[in-house]
PDB file of C-alpha atoms in Angstrom:
ATOM      1  CA  MET A  63      98.557 113.091  52.117  1.00 40.00           C
ATOM      2  CA  PRO A  64      98.629 116.261  54.215  1.00 44.00           C
ATOM      3  CA  GLY A  65     101.950 117.464  55.557  1.00 53.00           C
ATOM      4  CA  ASP A  66     102.671 119.190  58.851  1.00 65.00           C
ATOM      5  CA  GLY A  67      99.817 120.587  60.885  1.00 61.00           C
ATOM      6  CA  PRO A  68      99.136 124.225  61.740  1.00 53.00           C
ATOM      7  CA  LEU A  69     101.969 126.487  62.937  1.00 55.00           C
ATOM      8  CA  GLY A  70     104.624 123.895  62.231  1.00 66.00           C
ATOM      9  CA  GLY A  71     103.053 121.303  64.479  1.00 92.00           C
ATOM     10  CA  PRO A  72     102.390 117.646  63.684  1.00 97.00           C
ATOM     11  CA  ALA A  73      99.647 116.475  61.361  1.00 97.00           C
ATOM     12  CA  ALA A  74      98.459 114.151  64.157  1.00 98.00           C
ATOM     13  CA  VAL A  75      99.416 112.997  67.649  1.00 98.00           C
ATOM     14  CA  LEU A  76      99.704 109.250  68.196  1.00 98.00           C
ATOM     15  CA  TRP A  77      99.436 108.045  71.789  1.00 98.00           C
ATOM     16  CA  ASP A  78     100.779 104.833  73.264  1.00 98.00           C
ATOM     17  CA  MET A  79      98.637 103.482  76.118  1.00 96.00           C
ATOM     18  CA  ASP A  80     100.390 101.228  78.649  1.00 94.00           C
ATOM     19  CA  GLY A  81     102.863 103.225  80.709  1.00 93.00           C
ATOM     20  CA  THR A  82     102.217 106.401  78.720  1.00 97.00           C
ATOM     21  CA  LEU A  83      98.583 107.272  79.469  1.00 97.00           C
ATOM     22  CA  VAL A  84      97.796 104.789  82.230  1.00 96.00           C
ATOM     23  CA  ASP A  85     100.010 103.119  84.814  1.00 92.00           C
ATOM     24  CA  SER A  86      99.082  99.654  83.578  1.00 87.00           C
ATOM     25  CA  GLU A  87     102.561  98.133  83.489  1.00 83.00           C
ATOM     26  CA  LYS A  88     102.135  97.376  87.199  1.00 87.00           C
ATOM     27  CA  VAL A  89      98.907  95.568  86.344  1.00 90.00           C
ATOM     28  CA  TRP A  90     100.678  93.548  83.659  1.00 89.00           C
ATOM     29  CA  THR A  91     103.367  92.625  86.203  1.00 91.00           C
ATOM     30  CA  VAL A  92     100.697  91.094  88.456  1.00 93.00           C
ATOM     31  CA  SER A  93      99.041  89.098  85.667  1.00 94.00           C
ATOM     32  CA  LEU A  94     102.376  87.932  84.238  1.00 94.00           C
ATOM     33  CA  ASP A  95     103.686  86.853  87.649  1.00 95.00           C
ATOM     34  CA  ASP A  96     100.439  85.026  88.421  1.00 95.00           C
ATOM     35  CA  THR A  97     100.611  83.222  85.071  1.00 95.00           C
ATOM     36  CA  ALA A  98     104.270  82.278  85.550  1.00 95.00           C
ATOM     37  CA  ARG A  99     103.456  80.776  88.939  1.00 94.00           C
ATOM     38  CA  ARG A 100     100.608  78.730  87.445  1.00 93.00           C
ATOM     39  CA  LEU A 101     103.089  77.474  84.860  1.00 93.00           C
ATOM     40  CA  GLY A 102     105.347  76.336  87.689  1.00 92.00           C
ATOM     41  CA  GLY A 103     107.995  79.060  87.703  1.00 93.00           C
ATOM     42  CA  ALA A 104     108.806  82.702  88.357  1.00 95.00           C
ATOM     43  CA  LEU A 105     109.451  85.408  85.782  1.00 93.00           C
ATOM     44  CA  SER A 106     112.891  86.977  86.098  1.00 95.00           C
ATOM     45  CA  ALA A 107     113.396  90.728  86.346  1.00 93.00           C
ATOM     46  CA  GLY A 108     115.243  90.701  83.026  1.00 94.00           C
ATOM     47  CA  ALA A 109     112.405  88.936  81.252  1.00 94.00           C
ATOM     48  CA  ARG A 110     109.835  91.320  82.720  1.00 92.00           C
ATOM     49  CA  GLU A 111     111.847  94.297  81.482  1.00 89.00           C
ATOM     50  CA  ALA A 112     112.134  92.758  78.013  1.00 91.00           C
ATOM     51  CA  ILE A 113     108.353  92.317  77.898  1.00 91.00           C
ATOM     52  CA  ILE A 114     107.588  95.993  78.533  1.00 87.00           C
ATOM     53  CA  GLY A 115     105.959  97.458  75.447  1.00 79.00           C
ATOM     54  CA  SER A 116     105.793  94.134  73.597  1.00 80.00           C
ATOM     55  CA  ASN A 117     102.752  92.387  72.124  1.00 82.00           C
ATOM     56  CA  LEU A 118     101.248  89.169  73.482  1.00 87.00           C
ATOM     57  CA  PRO A 119     102.918  86.671  71.109  1.00 88.00           C
ATOM     58  CA  ARG A 120     106.353  88.109  71.886  1.00 88.00           C
ATOM     59  CA  THR A 121     105.473  88.228  75.595  1.00 92.00           C
ATOM     60  CA  LEU A 122     104.660  84.524  75.550  1.00 94.00           C
ATOM     61  CA  ASP A 123     107.897  83.728  73.702  1.00 94.00           C
ATOM     62  CA  ILE A 124     109.933  85.611  76.304  1.00 95.00           C
ATOM     63  CA  MET A 125     108.031  84.057  79.197  1.00 95.00           C
ATOM     64  CA  PHE A 126     108.363  80.472  77.988  1.00 95.00           C
ATOM     65  CA  ASP A 127     112.055  80.937  77.229  1.00 95.00           C
ATOM     66  CA  ASP A 128     112.642  82.482  80.649  1.00 96.00           C
ATOM     67  CA  LEU A 129     110.799  79.653  82.408  1.00 95.00           C
ATOM     68  CA  GLY A 130     112.577  77.006  80.355  1.00 95.00           C
ATOM     69  CA  LEU A 131     109.322  75.685  78.912  1.00 93.00           C
ATOM     70  CA  ARG A 132     108.707  74.317  75.443  1.00 90.00           C
ATOM     71  CA  PRO A 133     106.209  76.551  73.613  1.00 87.00           C
ATOM     72  CA  GLU A 134     103.745  73.791  72.784  1.00 88.00           C
ATOM     73  CA  ALA A 135     100.551  75.038  71.140  1.00 88.00           C
ATOM     74  CA  GLY A 136      98.170  73.884  73.866  1.00 90.00           C
ATOM     75  CA  ARG A 137     100.266  75.188  76.735  1.00 91.00           C
ATOM     76  CA  THR A 138     100.875  78.506  74.964  1.00 93.00           C
ATOM     77  CA  ALA A 139      97.162  78.989  74.311  1.00 94.00           C
ATOM     78  CA  GLU A 140      96.408  78.206  77.961  1.00 94.00           C
ATOM     79  CA  ALA A 141      98.990  80.731  79.159  1.00 94.00           C
ATOM     80  CA  GLU A 142      97.632  83.366  76.787  1.00 93.00           C
ATOM     81  CA  ARG A 143      94.133  82.882  78.184  1.00 94.00           C
ATOM     82  CA  MET A 144      95.470  83.092  81.745  1.00 93.00           C
ATOM     83  CA  ILE A 145      97.172  86.406  81.006  1.00 93.00           C
ATOM     84  CA  LEU A 146      94.128  87.877  79.242  1.00 92.00           C
ATOM     85  CA  ASP A 147      91.652  86.806  81.917  1.00 94.00           C
ATOM     86  CA  ARG A 148      93.769  88.010  84.836  1.00 94.00           C
ATOM     87  CA  THR A 149      94.625  91.307  83.127  1.00 92.00           C
ATOM     88  CA  ALA A 150      90.971  91.889  82.215  1.00 93.00           C
ATOM     89  CA  GLU A 151      90.018  91.377  85.848  1.00 93.00           C
ATOM     90  CA  LEU A 152      92.563  93.983  86.921  1.00 91.00           C
ATOM     91  CA  PHE A 153      91.629  96.427  84.144  1.00 91.00           C
ATOM     92  CA  ARG A 154      87.987  96.280  85.217  1.00 91.00           C
ATOM     93  CA  ALA A 155      89.040  97.292  88.716  1.00 89.00           C
ATOM     94  CA  GLY A 156      90.315 100.570  87.235  1.00 88.00           C
ATOM     95  CA  LEU A 157      93.581 101.956  85.910  1.00 93.00           C
ATOM     96  CA  GLU A 158      95.537 104.866  87.329  1.00 94.00           C
ATOM     97  CA  TRP A 159      96.445 107.747  85.032  1.00 97.00           C
ATOM     98  CA  ARG A 160     100.093 108.559  84.461  1.00 97.00           C
ATOM     99  CA  PRO A 161     100.922 112.030  85.808  1.00 97.00           C
ATOM    100  CA  GLY A 162      99.501 114.752  83.569  1.00 98.00           C
ATOM    101  CA  ALA A 163      98.173 112.306  80.969  1.00 98.00           C
ATOM    102  CA  GLN A 164      94.471 113.074  81.282  1.00 98.00           C
ATOM    103  CA  ALA A 165      95.015 116.828  80.978  1.00 98.00           C
ATOM    104  CA  ALA A 166      97.440 116.270  78.087  1.00 98.00           C
ATOM    105  CA  LEU A 167      94.768 114.377  76.146  1.00 98.00           C
ATOM    106  CA  HIS A 168      92.338 117.249  76.626  1.00 97.00           C
ATOM    107  CA  THR A 169      94.987 119.785  75.581  1.00 97.00           C
ATOM    108  CA  VAL A 170      95.821 117.978  72.354  1.00 97.00           C
ATOM    109  CA  ARG A 171      92.188 117.488  71.380  1.00 95.00           C
ATOM    110  CA  ALA A 172      91.322 121.092  72.209  1.00 95.00           C
ATOM    111  CA  ALA A 173      94.155 122.250  69.932  1.00 95.00           C
ATOM    112  CA  GLY A 174      92.468 120.426  67.058  1.00 95.00           C
ATOM    113  CA  TRP A 175      95.014 117.721  66.269  1.00 96.00           C
ATOM    114  CA  PRO A 176      93.683 114.369  65.029  1.00 97.00           C
ATOM    115  CA  THR A 177      94.713 111.656  67.461  1.00 98.00           C
ATOM    116  CA  ALA A 178      95.195 107.908  67.559  1.00 98.00           C
ATOM    117  CA  LEU A 179      95.620 105.397  70.338  1.00 98.00           C
ATOM    118  CA  VAL A 180      98.360 103.026  69.163  1.00 98.00           C
ATOM    119  CA  THR A 181      98.883 100.106  71.505  1.00 97.00           C
ATOM    120  CA  ASN A 182     100.394  96.627  71.457  1.00 94.00           C
ATOM    121  CA  THR A 183      97.586  95.533  73.774  1.00 93.00           C
ATOM    122  CA  GLY A 184      94.879  93.524  72.003  1.00 92.00           C
ATOM    123  CA  ARG A 185      91.416  94.880  71.276  1.00 95.00           C
ATOM    124  CA  GLU A 186      89.752  92.804  74.005  1.00 91.00           C
ATOM    125  CA  LEU A 187      91.725  94.495  76.788  1.00 93.00           C
ATOM    126  CA  THR A 188      92.001  97.887  75.093  1.00 96.00           C
ATOM    127  CA  GLU A 189      88.216  98.230  75.066  1.00 96.00           C
ATOM    128  CA  LEU A 190      88.200  97.692  78.837  1.00 94.00           C
ATOM    129  CA  ALA A 191      90.897 100.336  79.287  1.00 95.00           C
ATOM    130  CA  LEU A 192      88.992 102.783  77.069  1.00 96.00           C
ATOM    131  CA  ASP A 193      86.021 102.571  79.425  1.00 94.00           C
ATOM    132  CA  GLY A 194      88.153 104.541  81.866  1.00 93.00           C
ATOM    133  CA  ILE A 195      90.405 106.541  79.556  1.00 95.00           C
ATOM    134  CA  GLY A 196      87.582 107.766  77.315  1.00 96.00           C
ATOM    135  CA  ARG A 197      87.086 106.951  73.637  1.00 96.00           C
ATOM    136  CA  GLU A 198      86.325 110.580  72.862  1.00 96.00           C
ATOM    137  CA  HIS A 199      90.010 111.450  73.086  1.00 97.00           C
ATOM    138  CA  PHE A 200      90.911 109.470  69.951  1.00 98.00           C
ATOM    139  CA  THR A 201      89.977 109.853  66.316  1.00 98.00           C
ATOM    140  CA  VAL A 202      91.037 106.232  65.696  1.00 98.00           C
ATOM    141  CA  THR A 203      92.437 103.342  67.731  1.00 98.00           C
ATOM    142  CA  VAL A 204      94.853 100.623  66.595  1.00 98.00           C
ATOM    143  CA  CYS A 205      95.563  97.498  68.665  1.00 97.00           C
ATOM    144  CA  GLY A 206      98.394  95.002  68.525  1.00 93.00           C
ATOM    145  CA  ASP A 207      96.199  92.171  67.254  1.00 93.00           C
ATOM    146  CA  GLU A 208      94.949  94.262  64.310  1.00 96.00           C
ATOM    147  CA  VAL A 209      98.236  94.542  62.414  1.00 96.00           C
ATOM    148  CA  PRO A 210     100.581  91.919  60.919  1.00 95.00           C
ATOM    149  CA  ARG A 211     103.385  92.781  63.344  1.00 95.00           C
ATOM    150  CA  GLY A 212     103.261  94.656  66.630  1.00 94.00           C
ATOM    151  CA  LYS A 213     105.799  97.044  68.129  1.00 95.00           C
ATOM    152  CA  PRO A 214     108.831  97.235  67.782  1.00 95.00           C
ATOM    153  CA  ASP A 215     107.843  96.863  64.124  1.00 96.00           C
ATOM    154  CA  PRO A 216     106.279 100.006  62.648  1.00 98.00           C
ATOM    155  CA  ASP A 217     102.986  98.418  61.562  1.00 98.00           C
ATOM    156  CA  PRO A 218     100.760  99.845  64.340  1.00 98.00           C
ATOM    157  CA  TYR A 219     101.943 103.403  63.701  1.00 98.00           C
ATOM    158  CA  LEU A 220     101.753 103.068  59.941  1.00 98.00           C
ATOM    159  CA  ARG A 221      98.196 101.758  60.248  1.00 98.00           C
ATOM    160  CA  ALA A 222      97.171 104.636  62.531  1.00 98.00           C
ATOM    161  CA  ALA A 223      98.560 107.197  60.088  1.00 98.00           C
ATOM    162  CA  GLU A 224      96.768 105.449  57.231  1.00 98.00           C
ATOM    163  CA  LEU A 225      93.437 105.571  59.090  1.00 98.00           C
ATOM    164  CA  LEU A 226      93.940 109.262  59.835  1.00 98.00           C
ATOM    165  CA  GLY A 227      94.853 110.029  56.219  1.00 97.00           C
ATOM    166  CA  VAL A 228      98.236 111.505  57.125  1.00 97.00           C
ATOM    167  CA  ASP A 229     101.855 110.542  56.545  1.00 97.00           C
ATOM    168  CA  ALA A 230     103.486 108.915  59.583  1.00 98.00           C
ATOM    169  CA  THR A 231     106.563 111.081  59.019  1.00 96.00           C
ATOM    170  CA  HIS A 232     104.428 114.119  59.853  1.00 97.00           C
ATOM    171  CA  CYS A 233     103.149 112.692  63.137  1.00 98.00           C
ATOM    172  CA  LEU A 234     104.290 112.963  66.745  1.00 98.00           C
ATOM    173  CA  ALA A 235     104.173 109.710  68.713  1.00 98.00           C
ATOM    174  CA  VAL A 236     104.153 109.769  72.512  1.00 98.00           C
ATOM    175  CA  GLU A 237     105.866 106.706  73.983  1.00 98.00           C
ATOM    176  CA  ASP A 238     107.287 105.443  77.278  1.00 96.00           C
ATOM    177  CA  SER A 239     109.275 102.323  76.313  1.00 93.00           C
ATOM    178  CA  PRO A 240     112.251 101.410  74.129  1.00 94.00           C
ATOM    179  CA  THR A 241     110.030  99.010  72.170  1.00 93.00           C
ATOM    180  CA  GLY A 242     107.395 101.640  71.445  1.00 95.00           C
ATOM    181  CA  ALA A 243     109.876 104.393  70.667  1.00 96.00           C
ATOM    182  CA  LEU A 244     111.623 102.117  68.173  1.00 96.00           C
ATOM    183  CA  ALA A 245     108.314 101.260  66.467  1.00 97.00           C
ATOM    184  CA  ALA A 246     107.396 104.927  66.069  1.00 97.00           C
ATOM    185  CA  GLU A 247     110.905 105.742  64.876  1.00 97.00           C
ATOM    186  CA  ARG A 248     110.794 102.961  62.278  1.00 97.00           C
ATOM    187  CA  ALA A 249     107.478 104.366  61.030  1.00 98.00           C
ATOM    188  CA  GLY A 250     109.228 107.699  60.495  1.00 97.00           C
ATOM    189  CA  ALA A 251     107.360 109.580  63.232  1.00 98.00           C
ATOM    190  CA  ALA A 252     108.871 112.117  65.566  1.00 97.00           C
ATOM    191  CA  VAL A 253     108.881 110.685  69.092  1.00 98.00           C
ATOM    192  CA  LEU A 254     108.153 112.370  72.408  1.00 98.00           C
ATOM    193  CA  VAL A 255     109.595 109.995  75.009  1.00 98.00           C
ATOM    194  CA  VAL A 256     108.113 110.069  78.514  1.00 97.00           C
ATOM    195  CA  PRO A 257     109.765 107.109  80.316  1.00 94.00           C
ATOM    196  CA  CYS A 258     107.841 105.069  82.862  1.00 91.00           C
ATOM    197  CA  GLU A 259     109.242 101.717  83.998  1.00 83.00           C
ATOM    198  CA  VAL A 260     112.552 101.586  82.105  1.00 87.00           C
ATOM    199  CA  PRO A 261     114.961 104.164  80.637  1.00 90.00           C
ATOM    200  CA  VAL A 262     114.696 104.965  76.939  1.00 94.00           C
ATOM    201  CA  ALA A 263     117.875 105.828  75.062  1.00 94.00           C
ATOM    202  CA  SER A 264     118.251 109.106  73.233  1.00 94.00           C
ATOM    203  CA  GLY A 265     118.397 109.041  69.465  1.00 90.00           C
ATOM    204  CA  PRO A 266     117.714 111.032  66.303  1.00 89.00           C
ATOM    205  CA  GLY A 267     114.083 112.020  66.121  1.00 94.00           C
ATOM    206  CA  ARG A 268     113.481 111.539  69.854  1.00 97.00           C
ATOM    207  CA  VAL A 269     112.748 114.296  72.353  1.00 97.00           C
ATOM    208  CA  HIS A 270     112.595 113.422  76.055  1.00 97.00           C
ATOM    209  CA  ARG A 271     110.298 114.832  78.717  1.00 97.00           C
ATOM    210  CA  ASP A 272     110.122 113.809  82.382  1.00 96.00           C
ATOM    211  CA  SER A 273     106.316 113.640  82.451  1.00 97.00           C
ATOM    212  CA  LEU A 274     103.160 114.843  80.711  1.00 98.00           C
ATOM    213  CA  VAL A 275     102.396 117.263  83.534  1.00 98.00           C
ATOM    214  CA  ASP A 276     101.560 120.734  82.160  1.00 98.00           C
ATOM    215  CA  LEU A 277     102.060 119.657  78.543  1.00 98.00           C
ATOM    216  CA  SER A 278     100.874 122.549  76.366  1.00 97.00           C
ATOM    217  CA  ALA A 279     100.041 122.826  72.679  1.00 97.00           C
ATOM    218  CA  ASP A 280     103.242 124.834  72.262  1.00 96.00           C
ATOM    219  CA  ASP A 281     105.179 121.990  73.904  1.00 97.00           C
ATOM    220  CA  VAL A 282     103.715 119.592  71.339  1.00 97.00           C
ATOM    221  CA  ARG A 283     104.701 121.862  68.451  1.00 97.00           C
ATOM    222  CA  LEU A 284     108.182 122.456  69.857  1.00 96.00           C
ATOM    223  CA  GLY A 285     108.781 118.776  70.579  1.00 96.00           C
ATOM    224  CA  TYR A 286     107.725 117.830  67.071  1.00 97.00           C
ATOM    225  CA  THR A 287     109.861 120.549  65.464  1.00 95.00           C
ATOM    226  CA  ARG A 288     112.934 119.650  67.539  1.00 94.00           C
ATOM    227  CA  ALA A 289     112.595 115.920  66.840  1.00 95.00           C
ATOM    228  CA  ARG A 290     112.193 116.490  63.097  1.00 93.00           C
ATOM    229  CA  ALA A 291     115.191 118.842  63.009  1.00 92.00           C
ATOM    230  CA  ASP A 292     117.286 116.382  65.031  1.00 87.00           C
ATOM    231  CA  ARG A 293     116.479 113.553  62.630  1.00 85.00           C
ATOM    232  CA  ALA A 294     117.323 115.687  59.593  1.00 82.00           C
ATOM    233  CA  ALA A 295     120.661 116.842  61.058  1.00 74.00           C
TER     234      ALA A 295
END
């Protein structure tokens, strides 16, 4: 597999979606709260924070535990459908970009890096989001329901690297959540952390940035180089 990209930069840039490119965590909060109410309870702030960045099966586990409900198959399936239908409705209404994200996508593509969208969101909802984000920004897309295990396991990032024909250890992942950053880290990728809803701890192989505003190709190269050097130290 190819190694680093041109001029010491990454072989590919791997983008998270929710909270990184679009401000969809607020949308998820609405659909999760609506579902919890229909189940007869209210989602706690701690449970909502734990859900950020997770896939749907883990989200349902956290929700049912928080509401004190037994995860019976029929009730779980009903709750899953509630979440998907309500979130789809909100996605169709349009998603707001995170600051600088749209320009950052253009910058990375213009620089010639292969790119992947790597999200824990399932394909059904991701396709709706891509209607607004633009499929042309991504060489490949990987969704949470297309791998054996979602984030925080490394499977989504490993699959994206495989599809791109590169080694995950030579990629830069852009993430906003602890769950996503851990998944990218476990895959061996360098991580550019741009927090959204919750803080993300520092760690080897992670470089932090306040936002994607004015992200340049040189910033991508420098972030990748710094994260790789930090991990090797």
